[in-house]
Amino acid sequence: MTHKPLEGIRVVDLCVVWAGPFATMLLGDLGAEVIKPENPFVFQPMTRGAMARPPQILLERSIAWSGGLPRNEVGPRPWNYNPTFVSLYRNKKSFTVDLRRPEGKEILRRLVAVSDVVYENNAVGTLEKLGITESWLREANPRVILVRVPAYGLTGPYHNARALGVHLEAVMGHTLLRGYDDADPSANTAIYSGDYMAGAQGALAVMAALWYRERTGEGQTIEIAQAENAAAMFTHAIMDYSLNRNVQSAIGNRDVHGRYPCGVYPARSPGDATTMDDHWIAIHVENDEQWQRLVEAMGSPDWARDERFATNDGRAAHYREIDEGIAAWTRERDDYELMHLLQGFGIAATPVLEASRMFGDPHLRARNFFRKQTVRDAGTHEYVGPLWQFEKTPVEFYQPPVCFGEHNEYVYRELLKLSDEEYEALKAGGHIAEEYDPSVP
Protein backbone atom coordinates (compact mmCIF):
# COMPACT_ATOMS: atom_id res chain seq x y z
CA MET A 1 0.00 0.00 0.00
CA THR A 2 1.32 3.45 -0.91
CA HIS A 3 1.75 5.74 2.08
CA LYS A 4 0.38 9.27 2.18
CA PRO A 5 3.06 11.98 2.02
CA LEU A 6 2.66 13.06 5.67
CA GLU A 7 1.29 9.81 7.06
CA GLY A 8 2.32 9.33 10.70
CA ILE A 9 2.51 13.07 11.47
CA ARG A 10 0.03 14.39 14.04
CA VAL A 11 -0.97 18.08 14.14
CA VAL A 12 -2.84 19.81 16.97
CA ASP A 13 -5.01 22.47 15.31
CA LEU A 14 -5.65 25.44 17.65
CA CYS A 15 -6.62 27.63 14.71
CA VAL A 16 -9.43 30.07 13.96
CA VAL A 17 -11.07 31.66 10.89
CA TRP A 18 -9.04 31.02 7.68
CA ALA A 19 -5.27 31.57 7.79
CA GLY A 20 -4.57 28.74 10.23
CA PRO A 21 -7.30 26.29 9.18
CA PHE A 22 -6.20 26.53 5.54
CA ALA A 23 -2.66 25.50 6.50
CA THR A 24 -3.79 22.54 8.57
CA MET A 25 -6.19 21.51 5.80
CA LEU A 26 -3.26 21.34 3.38
CA LEU A 27 -1.35 19.21 5.87
CA GLY A 28 -4.41 16.98 6.28
CA ASP A 29 -4.73 16.63 2.51
CA LEU A 30 -1.17 15.36 2.49
CA GLY A 31 -2.03 12.68 5.03
CA ALA A 32 -1.20 14.24 8.39
CA GLU A 33 -3.59 13.45 11.24
CA VAL A 34 -4.99 16.86 12.14
CA ILE A 35 -6.82 17.00 15.47
CA LYS A 36 -8.83 20.09 16.42
CA PRO A 37 -9.72 20.68 20.09
CA GLU A 38 -13.03 22.60 20.29
CA ASN A 39 -14.69 24.18 23.30
CA PRO A 40 -18.42 23.41 23.79
CA PHE A 41 -18.77 26.56 25.91
CA VAL A 42 -17.01 29.04 23.61
CA PHE A 43 -17.98 29.76 20.01
CA GLN A 44 -15.13 31.12 17.91
CA PRO A 45 -16.73 33.54 15.42
CA MET A 46 -15.92 33.06 11.74
CA THR A 47 -14.57 29.55 12.37
CA ARG A 48 -17.76 27.45 12.43
CA GLY A 49 -19.87 30.42 11.37
CA ALA A 50 -20.95 33.75 12.81
CA MET A 51 -23.07 32.26 15.60
CA ALA A 52 -23.69 28.78 16.94
CA ARG A 53 -27.43 29.18 16.55
CA PRO A 54 -28.10 32.03 14.10
CA PRO A 55 -31.67 33.30 13.77
CA GLN A 56 -33.33 32.72 10.42
CA ILE A 57 -33.32 36.45 9.66
CA LEU A 58 -29.51 36.53 9.92
CA LEU A 59 -29.30 33.66 7.47
CA GLU A 60 -31.55 35.51 5.02
CA ARG A 61 -29.40 38.64 5.22
CA SER A 62 -25.97 36.98 5.09
CA ILE A 63 -23.67 36.68 2.11
CA ALA A 64 -24.08 33.16 0.78
CA TRP A 65 -20.40 32.22 0.87
CA SER A 66 -20.10 33.11 4.57
CA GLY A 67 -23.57 32.62 6.02
CA GLY A 68 -25.53 30.47 3.59
CA LEU A 69 -26.76 27.08 4.75
CA PRO A 70 -28.25 24.06 2.93
CA ARG A 71 -31.85 24.60 1.81
CA ASN A 72 -31.62 28.11 3.31
CA GLU A 73 -32.55 26.67 6.69
CA VAL A 74 -30.69 27.00 9.98
CA GLY A 75 -31.14 23.30 10.78
CA PRO A 76 -30.29 21.44 14.00
CA ARG A 77 -26.48 21.87 13.97
CA PRO A 78 -25.55 24.80 11.71
CA TRP A 79 -21.99 24.81 13.02
CA ASN A 80 -21.38 21.56 11.11
CA TYR A 81 -22.17 22.92 7.66
CA ASN A 82 -21.45 26.64 7.55
CA PRO A 83 -19.79 27.28 4.15
CA THR A 84 -16.62 28.90 5.49
CA PHE A 85 -16.22 25.92 7.81
CA VAL A 86 -16.82 23.05 5.39
CA SER A 87 -14.39 24.59 2.91
CA LEU A 88 -11.52 24.29 5.42
CA TYR A 89 -12.22 21.32 7.67
CA ARG A 90 -11.96 18.23 5.55
CA ASN A 91 -9.35 15.63 6.49
CA LYS A 92 -9.42 16.65 10.16
CA LYS A 93 -10.64 15.23 13.45
CA SER A 94 -12.63 17.14 16.08
CA PHE A 95 -12.87 16.51 19.79
CA THR A 96 -14.28 18.76 22.49
CA VAL A 97 -12.62 20.06 25.64
CA ASP A 98 -12.77 23.23 27.70
CA LEU A 99 -9.18 24.49 27.79
CA ARG A 100 -10.04 27.15 30.36
CA ARG A 101 -10.22 24.55 33.13
CA PRO A 102 -7.27 22.64 34.61
CA GLU A 103 -8.56 19.23 33.60
CA GLY A 104 -9.09 20.44 30.04
CA LYS A 105 -5.62 21.91 29.86
CA GLU A 106 -4.23 18.60 31.12
CA ILE A 107 -5.97 16.83 28.23
CA LEU A 108 -4.26 19.22 25.81
CA ARG A 109 -0.90 18.52 27.48
CA ARG A 110 -1.37 14.79 27.00
CA LEU A 111 -2.33 15.33 23.35
CA VAL A 112 0.68 17.55 22.67
CA ALA A 113 2.92 14.88 24.22
CA VAL A 114 1.95 12.44 21.45
CA SER A 115 1.88 14.95 18.59
CA ASP A 116 4.41 16.47 16.22
CA VAL A 117 3.05 19.94 15.49
CA VAL A 118 1.00 22.58 17.32
CA TYR A 119 -0.40 25.20 14.95
CA GLU A 120 -2.22 28.38 15.99
CA ASN A 121 -3.20 31.77 14.54
CA ASN A 122 -5.07 33.36 17.45
CA ALA A 123 -4.75 36.99 18.47
CA VAL A 124 -1.48 37.56 20.33
CA GLY A 125 -1.88 36.73 24.01
CA THR A 126 -4.86 34.40 23.65
CA LEU A 127 -2.96 31.20 24.39
CA GLU A 128 -0.83 32.88 27.04
CA LYS A 129 -3.97 33.81 28.98
CA LEU A 130 -4.76 30.10 29.10
CA GLY A 131 -1.26 29.28 30.28
CA ILE A 132 -0.41 27.64 26.98
CA THR A 133 3.04 29.12 26.43
CA GLU A 134 5.96 27.94 24.37
CA SER A 135 7.74 26.68 27.48
CA TRP A 136 4.60 24.82 28.62
CA LEU A 137 4.34 23.09 25.27
CA ARG A 138 8.05 22.19 25.28
CA GLU A 139 7.70 20.65 28.73
CA ALA A 140 4.93 18.47 27.30
CA ASN A 141 6.96 17.58 24.21
CA PRO A 142 10.55 18.84 23.69
CA ARG A 143 10.46 17.79 20.01
CA VAL A 144 7.24 19.59 19.16
CA ILE A 145 7.11 22.04 16.25
CA LEU A 146 5.15 25.15 17.26
CA VAL A 147 3.84 27.37 14.47
CA ARG A 148 2.39 30.77 15.35
CA VAL A 149 0.74 32.92 12.70
CA PRO A 150 -0.34 36.26 14.21
CA ALA A 151 -1.60 39.13 12.10
CA TYR A 152 1.33 41.51 12.62
CA GLY A 153 3.87 39.42 14.52
CA LEU A 154 4.39 38.58 18.18
CA THR A 155 6.34 41.80 18.83
CA GLY A 156 6.37 45.33 17.50
CA PRO A 157 3.95 48.28 17.60
CA TYR A 158 1.06 46.39 15.97
CA HIS A 159 1.41 43.06 17.78
CA ASN A 160 -1.65 43.59 19.97
CA ALA A 161 -3.89 44.65 17.09
CA ARG A 162 -6.77 42.30 16.33
CA ALA A 163 -7.22 41.64 12.64
CA LEU A 164 -9.12 39.72 10.02
CA GLY A 165 -8.07 39.56 6.39
CA VAL A 166 -9.73 42.84 5.47
CA HIS A 167 -7.76 44.67 8.18
CA LEU A 168 -4.50 43.17 6.97
CA GLU A 169 -5.27 44.38 3.47
CA ALA A 170 -5.79 47.94 4.66
CA VAL A 171 -2.77 48.14 6.97
CA MET A 172 -0.44 46.72 4.31
CA GLY A 173 -1.65 49.20 1.72
CA HIS A 174 -3.06 46.58 -0.60
CA THR A 175 -6.47 48.25 -0.41
CA LEU A 176 -4.93 51.39 -1.92
CA LEU A 177 -3.27 49.46 -4.74
CA ARG A 178 -6.16 47.12 -5.52
CA GLY A 179 -8.97 48.99 -7.24
CA TYR A 180 -9.99 51.12 -10.17
CA ASP A 181 -8.13 54.32 -10.93
CA ASP A 182 -11.38 56.30 -11.07
CA ALA A 183 -12.68 55.16 -7.66
CA ASP A 184 -11.49 55.43 -4.07
CA PRO A 185 -10.80 52.40 -1.82
CA SER A 186 -14.32 52.46 -0.39
CA ALA A 187 -15.50 51.03 -3.72
CA ASN A 188 -13.40 47.89 -3.27
CA THR A 189 -14.96 44.60 -2.28
CA ALA A 190 -13.23 42.71 0.52
CA ILE A 191 -10.70 40.00 -0.30
CA TYR A 192 -8.75 37.75 2.04
CA SER A 193 -5.77 36.64 0.00
CA GLY A 194 -3.42 37.16 2.93
CA ASP A 195 -5.13 34.29 4.78
CA TYR A 196 -4.45 31.83 2.01
CA MET A 197 -0.88 32.98 1.45
CA ALA A 198 -0.19 32.57 5.17
CA GLY A 199 -1.75 29.12 5.09
CA ALA A 200 0.34 27.94 2.16
CA GLN A 201 3.53 29.36 3.66
CA GLY A 202 2.71 27.85 7.05
CA ALA A 203 2.17 24.38 5.61
CA LEU A 204 5.50 24.64 3.79
CA ALA A 205 7.19 25.78 7.01
CA VAL A 206 5.82 22.75 8.87
CA MET A 207 7.21 20.37 6.27
CA ALA A 208 10.61 22.09 6.34
CA ALA A 209 10.64 21.87 10.14
CA LEU A 210 9.74 18.18 10.02
CA TRP A 211 12.60 17.57 7.61
CA TYR A 212 14.95 19.49 9.93
CA ARG A 213 13.78 17.52 12.97
CA GLU A 214 14.30 14.25 11.12
CA ARG A 215 17.95 15.19 10.61
CA THR A 216 18.67 16.79 13.98
CA GLY A 217 16.04 15.48 16.40
CA GLU A 218 15.15 19.06 17.37
CA GLY A 219 11.79 20.80 17.35
CA GLN A 220 11.46 24.53 16.79
CA THR A 221 9.16 27.53 16.99
CA ILE A 222 8.11 29.25 13.75
CA GLU A 223 6.55 32.69 13.64
CA ILE A 224 4.83 33.90 10.48
CA ALA A 225 3.48 37.44 10.58
CA GLN A 226 0.60 37.40 8.11
CA ALA A 227 1.12 41.01 7.03
CA GLU A 228 4.80 40.48 6.24
CA ASN A 229 4.09 37.25 4.42
CA ALA A 230 1.31 38.74 2.29
CA ALA A 231 3.43 41.73 1.28
CA ALA A 232 4.76 39.49 -1.50
CA MET A 233 1.51 40.24 -3.35
CA PHE A 234 2.81 43.69 -4.25
CA THR A 235 6.59 43.36 -4.20
CA HIS A 236 6.75 45.50 -7.35
CA ALA A 237 5.21 48.46 -5.49
CA ILE A 238 7.53 48.02 -2.52
CA MET A 239 10.59 47.86 -4.75
CA ASP A 240 9.46 50.80 -6.85
CA TYR A 241 9.24 52.93 -3.74
CA SER A 242 12.44 51.58 -2.17
CA LEU A 243 14.53 52.15 -5.30
CA ASN A 244 12.79 55.05 -7.03
CA ARG A 245 10.61 56.67 -4.34
CA ASN A 246 7.60 56.17 -6.63
CA VAL A 247 4.31 55.66 -4.81
CA GLN A 248 2.13 53.42 -6.95
CA SER A 249 -1.65 53.69 -7.01
CA ALA A 250 -4.61 51.65 -8.21
CA ILE A 251 -4.63 50.83 -11.94
CA GLY A 252 -7.67 48.60 -12.21
CA ASN A 253 -7.07 45.43 -14.23
CA ARG A 254 -4.21 46.85 -16.29
CA ASP A 255 -0.70 45.39 -16.52
CA VAL A 256 1.59 46.74 -13.81
CA HIS A 257 4.47 46.67 -16.32
CA GLY A 258 2.58 48.90 -18.73
CA ARG A 259 1.75 46.44 -21.52
CA TYR A 260 -1.45 47.30 -23.39
CA PRO A 261 -4.20 46.31 -23.80
CA CYS A 262 -4.77 44.39 -20.59
CA GLY A 263 -8.14 44.24 -18.91
CA VAL A 264 -11.34 42.45 -18.04
CA TYR A 265 -14.07 42.87 -20.62
CA PRO A 266 -17.81 42.09 -20.64
CA ALA A 267 -18.98 38.97 -22.43
CA ARG A 268 -22.43 37.77 -23.46
CA SER A 269 -24.43 37.07 -20.31
CA PRO A 270 -27.65 35.21 -19.50
CA GLY A 271 -28.62 38.07 -17.20
CA ASP A 272 -27.43 41.65 -17.18
CA ALA A 273 -24.62 43.61 -15.57
CA THR A 274 -26.68 44.21 -12.41
CA THR A 275 -26.86 40.52 -11.54
CA MET A 276 -24.40 37.82 -10.51
CA ASP A 277 -24.99 36.26 -13.94
CA ASP A 278 -22.93 38.80 -15.84
CA HIS A 279 -19.94 37.23 -17.60
CA TRP A 280 -16.47 38.66 -18.14
CA ILE A 281 -13.23 37.68 -19.85
CA ALA A 282 -9.66 38.69 -19.07
CA ILE A 283 -7.47 39.51 -22.09
CA HIS A 284 -3.77 40.41 -22.02
CA VAL A 285 -1.66 41.52 -24.97
CA GLU A 286 2.07 41.51 -24.23
CA ASN A 287 3.67 42.93 -27.38
CA ASP A 288 3.06 44.46 -30.79
CA GLU A 289 2.90 41.11 -32.56
CA GLN A 290 0.16 39.89 -30.21
CA TRP A 291 -1.75 43.13 -30.78
CA GLN A 292 -1.80 42.41 -34.51
CA ARG A 293 -3.08 38.90 -33.76
CA LEU A 294 -5.85 40.34 -31.59
CA VAL A 295 -6.83 42.71 -34.40
CA GLU A 296 -7.02 39.73 -36.75
CA ALA A 297 -9.07 37.71 -34.24
CA MET A 298 -11.54 40.60 -33.98
CA GLY A 299 -11.97 40.61 -37.75
CA SER A 300 -9.66 43.59 -38.39
CA PRO A 301 -12.18 46.36 -37.62
CA ASP A 302 -11.29 49.83 -38.90
CA TRP A 303 -10.79 51.31 -35.43
CA ALA A 304 -8.25 48.63 -34.45
CA ARG A 305 -6.11 49.21 -37.58
CA ASP A 306 -5.44 52.81 -36.53
CA GLU A 307 -1.66 53.46 -36.73
CA ARG A 308 -1.80 55.10 -33.32
CA PHE A 309 -2.20 51.64 -31.81
CA ALA A 310 0.67 49.92 -33.66
CA THR A 311 3.15 50.34 -30.78
CA ASN A 312 2.79 49.78 -27.05
CA ASP A 313 3.49 53.47 -26.39
CA GLY A 314 0.64 54.40 -28.67
CA ARG A 315 -1.70 51.88 -27.09
CA ALA A 316 -0.72 53.14 -23.64
CA ALA A 317 -1.66 56.68 -24.63
CA HIS A 318 -5.06 55.60 -25.96
CA TYR A 319 -5.86 52.54 -23.83
CA ARG A 320 -9.34 53.74 -22.84
CA GLU A 321 -10.35 54.09 -26.49
CA ILE A 322 -8.96 50.62 -27.20
CA ASP A 323 -10.74 49.13 -24.19
CA GLU A 324 -14.05 50.53 -25.44
CA GLY A 325 -13.50 48.93 -28.84
CA ILE A 326 -12.56 45.55 -27.38
CA ALA A 327 -15.53 45.63 -25.00
CA ALA A 328 -17.93 46.33 -27.87
CA TRP A 329 -16.59 43.20 -29.59
CA THR A 330 -16.51 40.88 -26.55
CA ARG A 331 -19.92 41.94 -25.26
CA GLU A 332 -21.68 40.04 -28.02
CA ARG A 333 -19.76 36.78 -27.57
CA ASP A 334 -19.62 33.89 -25.10
CA ASP A 335 -16.68 34.03 -22.70
CA TYR A 336 -15.53 30.46 -23.30
CA GLU A 337 -15.83 30.84 -27.07
CA LEU A 338 -13.69 33.96 -26.79
CA MET A 339 -11.13 32.14 -24.69
CA HIS A 340 -10.70 29.35 -27.25
CA LEU A 341 -10.64 31.81 -30.15
CA LEU A 342 -8.04 34.10 -28.62
CA GLN A 343 -5.85 31.35 -27.23
CA GLY A 344 -5.85 29.90 -30.73
CA PHE A 345 -4.27 33.18 -31.83
CA GLY A 346 -1.66 32.95 -29.05
CA ILE A 347 -3.26 35.57 -26.84
CA ALA A 348 -3.72 35.10 -23.09
CA ALA A 349 -7.46 35.03 -22.37
CA THR A 350 -9.70 33.32 -19.83
CA PRO A 351 -13.19 33.72 -18.41
CA VAL A 352 -13.52 35.37 -14.99
CA LEU A 353 -15.70 32.90 -13.11
CA GLU A 354 -17.84 33.59 -10.09
CA ALA A 355 -17.83 30.61 -7.74
CA SER A 356 -20.86 28.69 -8.98
CA ARG A 357 -19.49 28.51 -12.54
CA MET A 358 -16.43 26.62 -11.34
CA PHE A 359 -18.53 23.48 -11.17
CA GLY A 360 -19.11 23.58 -14.91
CA ASP A 361 -15.52 24.32 -15.89
CA PRO A 362 -14.27 21.46 -18.11
CA HIS A 363 -10.64 21.85 -17.03
CA LEU A 364 -11.49 21.49 -13.33
CA ARG A 365 -13.75 18.53 -14.14
CA ALA A 366 -10.98 16.84 -16.10
CA ARG A 367 -8.67 17.16 -13.09
CA ASN A 368 -11.21 15.63 -10.69
CA PHE A 369 -11.19 18.87 -8.71
CA PHE A 370 -14.60 18.29 -7.08
CA ARG A 371 -15.50 15.41 -4.76
CA LYS A 372 -18.87 14.34 -3.41
CA GLN A 373 -19.01 14.21 0.36
CA THR A 374 -21.82 13.60 2.83
CA VAL A 375 -22.06 15.82 5.90
CA ARG A 376 -24.38 14.96 8.75
CA ASP A 377 -27.62 17.01 8.67
CA ALA A 378 -26.57 18.67 5.40
CA GLY A 379 -26.71 15.85 2.87
CA THR A 380 -24.41 15.05 -0.03
CA HIS A 381 -22.80 17.83 -2.01
CA GLU A 382 -19.76 18.47 -4.17
CA TYR A 383 -16.80 20.13 -2.52
CA VAL A 384 -13.54 21.54 -3.81
CA GLY A 385 -10.95 18.82 -3.49
CA PRO A 386 -7.20 18.76 -2.78
CA LEU A 387 -5.05 21.13 -4.80
CA TRP A 388 -2.54 18.54 -6.01
CA GLN A 389 -2.35 15.25 -7.83
CA PHE A 390 0.78 13.20 -7.18
CA GLU A 391 1.85 10.31 -9.37
CA LYS A 392 3.05 7.97 -6.62
CA THR A 393 1.31 9.05 -3.40
CA PRO A 394 -2.42 9.59 -2.82
CA VAL A 395 -3.89 13.00 -2.02
CA GLU A 396 -7.56 12.46 -1.32
CA PHE A 397 -10.58 13.13 0.85
CA TYR A 398 -9.96 10.88 3.81
CA GLN A 399 -12.52 12.60 6.03
CA PRO A 400 -15.50 14.79 5.05
CA PRO A 401 -15.82 18.20 6.74
CA VAL A 402 -15.65 17.17 10.38
CA CYS A 403 -18.63 17.42 12.70
CA PHE A 404 -18.26 19.00 16.12
CA GLY A 405 -16.94 16.40 18.58
CA GLU A 406 -17.08 13.65 15.96
CA HIS A 407 -13.86 12.03 17.19
CA ASN A 408 -14.30 12.29 20.94
CA GLU A 409 -14.19 8.52 21.37
CA TYR A 410 -11.07 8.20 19.22
CA VAL A 411 -9.10 10.96 20.94
CA TYR A 412 -10.06 10.20 24.53
CA ARG A 413 -10.20 6.42 24.48
CA GLU A 414 -7.89 5.26 21.68
CA LEU A 415 -5.28 7.98 21.47
CA LEU A 416 -5.05 9.24 25.07
CA LYS A 417 -6.26 5.96 26.58
CA LEU A 418 -8.41 7.51 29.30
CA SER A 419 -10.00 5.16 31.76
CA ASP A 420 -13.77 4.83 31.90
CA GLU A 421 -13.76 6.80 35.13
CA GLU A 422 -11.76 9.68 33.60
CA TYR A 423 -13.92 9.70 30.50
CA GLU A 424 -17.19 9.81 32.43
CA ALA A 425 -15.88 12.57 34.70
CA LEU A 426 -14.99 14.75 31.71
CA LYS A 427 -18.34 14.01 30.11
CA ALA A 428 -20.17 14.97 33.31
CA GLY A 429 -18.16 18.20 33.38
CA GLY A 430 -19.37 19.13 29.91
CA HIS A 431 -16.01 18.70 28.18
CA ILE A 432 -17.24 15.90 25.93
CA ALA A 433 -20.12 16.91 23.67
CA GLU A 434 -21.39 16.94 20.10
CA GLU A 435 -23.31 20.21 20.44
CA TYR A 436 -22.50 23.62 21.84
CA ASP A 437 -23.76 24.29 25.34
CA PRO A 438 -27.26 25.89 25.37
CA SER A 439 -25.69 29.03 26.87
CA VAL A 440 -23.78 29.65 23.63
CA PRO A 441 -25.82 31.86 21.24
Tab-separated table of C-alpha atoms in Angstrom, residues 6-205:
chain	number	residue	atom	x	y	z
A	6	LEU	CA	2.657	13.056	5.672
A	7	GLU	CA	1.292	9.811	7.065
A	8	GLY	CA	2.324	9.333	10.704
A	9	ILE	CA	2.509	13.067	11.472
A	10	ARG	CA	0.034	14.394	14.040
A	11	VAL	CA	-0.969	18.083	14.141
A	12	VAL	CA	-2.844	19.813	16.973
A	13	ASP	CA	-5.006	22.472	15.310
A	14	LEU	CA	-5.650	25.444	17.648
A	15	CYS	CA	-6.616	27.630	14.712
A	16	VAL	CA	-9.426	30.074	13.962
A	17	VAL	CA	-11.070	31.660	10.895
A	18	TRP	CA	-9.039	31.023	7.684
A	19	ALA	CA	-5.270	31.566	7.792
A	20	GLY	CA	-4.573	28.742	10.234
A	21	PRO	CA	-7.305	26.292	9.179
A	22	PHE	CA	-6.199	26.535	5.543
A	23	ALA	CA	-2.659	25.501	6.497
A	24	THR	CA	-3.787	22.544	8.571
A	25	MET	CA	-6.189	21.507	5.802
A	26	LEU	CA	-3.260	21.341	3.381
A	27	LEU	CA	-1.352	19.208	5.871
A	28	GLY	CA	-4.411	16.979	6.278
A	29	ASP	CA	-4.733	16.633	2.508
A	30	LEU	CA	-1.167	15.355	2.485
A	31	GLY	CA	-2.033	12.682	5.030
A	32	ALA	CA	-1.196	14.245	8.395
A	33	GLU	CA	-3.585	13.448	11.235
A	34	VAL	CA	-4.990	16.857	12.139
A	35	ILE	CA	-6.824	16.999	15.473
A	36	LYS	CA	-8.827	20.091	16.417
A	37	PRO	CA	-9.724	20.680	20.087
A	38	GLU	CA	-13.029	22.605	20.287
A	39	ASN	CA	-14.686	24.181	23.299
A	40	PRO	CA	-18.416	23.413	23.790
A	41	PHE	CA	-18.771	26.556	25.905
A	42	VAL	CA	-17.007	29.043	23.605
A	43	PHE	CA	-17.982	29.756	20.009
A	44	GLN	CA	-15.128	31.115	17.913
A	45	PRO	CA	-16.727	33.540	15.422
A	46	MET	CA	-15.920	33.062	11.741
A	47	THR	CA	-14.573	29.554	12.373
A	48	ARG	CA	-17.756	27.450	12.433
A	49	GLY	CA	-19.875	30.415	11.374
A	50	ALA	CA	-20.950	33.749	12.805
A	51	MET	CA	-23.070	32.257	15.601
A	52	ALA	CA	-23.687	28.776	16.935
A	53	ARG	CA	-27.435	29.184	16.546
A	54	PRO	CA	-28.095	32.029	14.100
A	55	PRO	CA	-31.674	33.302	13.769
A	56	GLN	CA	-33.335	32.720	10.417
A	57	ILE	CA	-33.315	36.452	9.658
A	58	LEU	CA	-29.506	36.527	9.924
A	59	LEU	CA	-29.298	33.662	7.467
A	60	GLU	CA	-31.546	35.508	5.020
A	61	ARG	CA	-29.401	38.639	5.216
A	62	SER	CA	-25.970	36.984	5.095
A	63	ILE	CA	-23.669	36.681	2.109
A	64	ALA	CA	-24.081	33.155	0.785
A	65	TRP	CA	-20.403	32.215	0.873
A	66	SER	CA	-20.098	33.112	4.569
A	67	GLY	CA	-23.573	32.623	6.021
A	68	GLY	CA	-25.528	30.473	3.590
A	69	LEU	CA	-26.763	27.082	4.754
A	70	PRO	CA	-28.254	24.065	2.926
A	71	ARG	CA	-31.847	24.601	1.808
A	72	ASN	CA	-31.621	28.106	3.307
A	73	GLU	CA	-32.551	26.675	6.691
A	74	VAL	CA	-30.692	26.999	9.985
A	75	GLY	CA	-31.145	23.297	10.780
A	76	PRO	CA	-30.293	21.442	13.997
A	77	ARG	CA	-26.479	21.873	13.975
A	78	PRO	CA	-25.554	24.803	11.708
A	79	TRP	CA	-21.986	24.806	13.017
A	80	ASN	CA	-21.377	21.561	11.110
A	81	TYR	CA	-22.173	22.921	7.655
A	82	ASN	CA	-21.450	26.639	7.546
A	83	PRO	CA	-19.789	27.284	4.150
A	84	THR	CA	-16.616	28.904	5.487
A	85	PHE	CA	-16.220	25.916	7.807
A	86	VAL	CA	-16.815	23.051	5.394
A	87	SER	CA	-14.389	24.590	2.906
A	88	LEU	CA	-11.523	24.286	5.419
A	89	TYR	CA	-12.220	21.318	7.671
A	90	ARG	CA	-11.963	18.229	5.549
A	91	ASN	CA	-9.347	15.630	6.486
A	92	LYS	CA	-9.419	16.650	10.157
A	93	LYS	CA	-10.641	15.233	13.445
A	94	SER	CA	-12.631	17.138	16.077
A	95	PHE	CA	-12.869	16.506	19.792
A	96	THR	CA	-14.277	18.759	22.486
A	97	VAL	CA	-12.617	20.056	25.636
A	98	ASP	CA	-12.775	23.233	27.704
A	99	LEU	CA	-9.182	24.489	27.791
A	100	ARG	CA	-10.042	27.147	30.363
A	101	ARG	CA	-10.217	24.552	33.133
A	102	PRO	CA	-7.265	22.643	34.607
A	103	GLU	CA	-8.560	19.231	33.596
A	104	GLY	CA	-9.086	20.441	30.039
A	105	LYS	CA	-5.615	21.913	29.863
A	106	GLU	CA	-4.232	18.596	31.122
A	107	ILE	CA	-5.970	16.831	28.226
A	108	LEU	CA	-4.260	19.216	25.810
A	109	ARG	CA	-0.904	18.522	27.483
A	110	ARG	CA	-1.371	14.793	26.995
A	111	LEU	CA	-2.332	15.328	23.349
A	112	VAL	CA	0.685	17.546	22.669
A	113	ALA	CA	2.918	14.880	24.216
A	114	VAL	CA	1.949	12.440	21.449
A	115	SER	CA	1.882	14.952	18.591
A	116	ASP	CA	4.408	16.466	16.216
A	117	VAL	CA	3.048	19.939	15.494
A	118	VAL	CA	0.996	22.579	17.320
A	119	TYR	CA	-0.396	25.197	14.946
A	120	GLU	CA	-2.220	28.380	15.987
A	121	ASN	CA	-3.200	31.765	14.544
A	122	ASN	CA	-5.070	33.364	17.447
A	123	ALA	CA	-4.746	36.987	18.472
A	124	VAL	CA	-1.482	37.564	20.334
A	125	GLY	CA	-1.882	36.727	24.010
A	126	THR	CA	-4.864	34.397	23.649
A	127	LEU	CA	-2.962	31.196	24.394
A	128	GLU	CA	-0.827	32.880	27.043
A	129	LYS	CA	-3.967	33.813	28.982
A	130	LEU	CA	-4.763	30.104	29.095
A	131	GLY	CA	-1.261	29.283	30.284
A	132	ILE	CA	-0.409	27.639	26.978
A	133	THR	CA	3.035	29.118	26.434
A	134	GLU	CA	5.962	27.941	24.370
A	135	SER	CA	7.739	26.679	27.478
A	136	TRP	CA	4.601	24.823	28.624
A	137	LEU	CA	4.342	23.093	25.267
A	138	ARG	CA	8.050	22.188	25.280
A	139	GLU	CA	7.702	20.653	28.725
A	140	ALA	CA	4.934	18.466	27.304
A	141	ASN	CA	6.963	17.576	24.205
A	142	PRO	CA	10.554	18.838	23.694
A	143	ARG	CA	10.461	17.793	20.011
A	144	VAL	CA	7.237	19.594	19.162
A	145	ILE	CA	7.106	22.044	16.252
A	146	LEU	CA	5.151	25.145	17.259
A	147	VAL	CA	3.838	27.371	14.468
A	148	ARG	CA	2.386	30.773	15.353
A	149	VAL	CA	0.744	32.921	12.696
A	150	PRO	CA	-0.344	36.262	14.211
A	151	ALA	CA	-1.601	39.134	12.100
A	152	TYR	CA	1.328	41.508	12.622
A	153	GLY	CA	3.866	39.422	14.523
A	154	LEU	CA	4.390	38.584	18.185
A	155	THR	CA	6.340	41.796	18.833
A	156	GLY	CA	6.365	45.332	17.505
A	157	PRO	CA	3.949	48.277	17.600
A	158	TYR	CA	1.060	46.386	15.970
A	159	HIS	CA	1.409	43.064	17.780
A	160	ASN	CA	-1.652	43.586	19.971
A	161	ALA	CA	-3.890	44.655	17.086
A	162	ARG	CA	-6.772	42.297	16.326
A	163	ALA	CA	-7.219	41.645	12.641
A	164	LEU	CA	-9.123	39.717	10.017
A	165	GLY	CA	-8.067	39.562	6.395
A	166	VAL	CA	-9.730	42.837	5.468
A	167	HIS	CA	-7.761	44.669	8.184
A	168	LEU	CA	-4.501	43.167	6.974
A	169	GLU	CA	-5.267	44.377	3.469
A	170	ALA	CA	-5.786	47.935	4.663
A	171	VAL	CA	-2.771	48.140	6.970
A	172	MET	CA	-0.437	46.719	4.310
A	173	GLY	CA	-1.646	49.203	1.721
A	174	HIS	CA	-3.060	46.578	-0.598
A	175	THR	CA	-6.472	48.248	-0.406
A	176	LEU	CA	-4.932	51.390	-1.919
A	177	LEU	CA	-3.268	49.458	-4.742
A	178	ARG	CA	-6.157	47.122	-5.520
A	179	GLY	CA	-8.971	48.986	-7.237
A	180	TYR	CA	-9.993	51.118	-10.174
A	181	ASP	CA	-8.132	54.321	-10.930
A	182	ASP	CA	-11.384	56.299	-11.073
A	183	ALA	CA	-12.684	55.157	-7.655
A	184	ASP	CA	-11.488	55.430	-4.071
A	185	PRO	CA	-10.797	52.396	-1.819
A	186	SER	CA	-14.323	52.457	-0.390
A	187	ALA	CA	-15.505	51.027	-3.718
A	188	ASN	CA	-13.400	47.887	-3.268
A	189	THR	CA	-14.959	44.598	-2.276
A	190	ALA	CA	-13.228	42.714	0.518
A	191	ILE	CA	-10.701	40.004	-0.304
A	192	TYR	CA	-8.746	37.751	2.045
A	193	SER	CA	-5.773	36.636	-0.004
A	194	GLY	CA	-3.420	37.158	2.931
A	195	ASP	CA	-5.126	34.291	4.784
A	196	TYR	CA	-4.446	31.825	2.011
A	197	MET	CA	-0.880	32.980	1.451
A	198	ALA	CA	-0.192	32.574	5.175
A	199	GLY	CA	-1.754	29.115	5.091
A	200	ALA	CA	0.344	27.938	2.160
A	201	GLN	CA	3.526	29.362	3.663
A	202	GLY	CA	2.706	27.851	7.052
A	203	ALA	CA	2.167	24.380	5.609
A	204	LEU	CA	5.500	24.638	3.787
A	205	ALA	CA	7.187	25.779	7.010
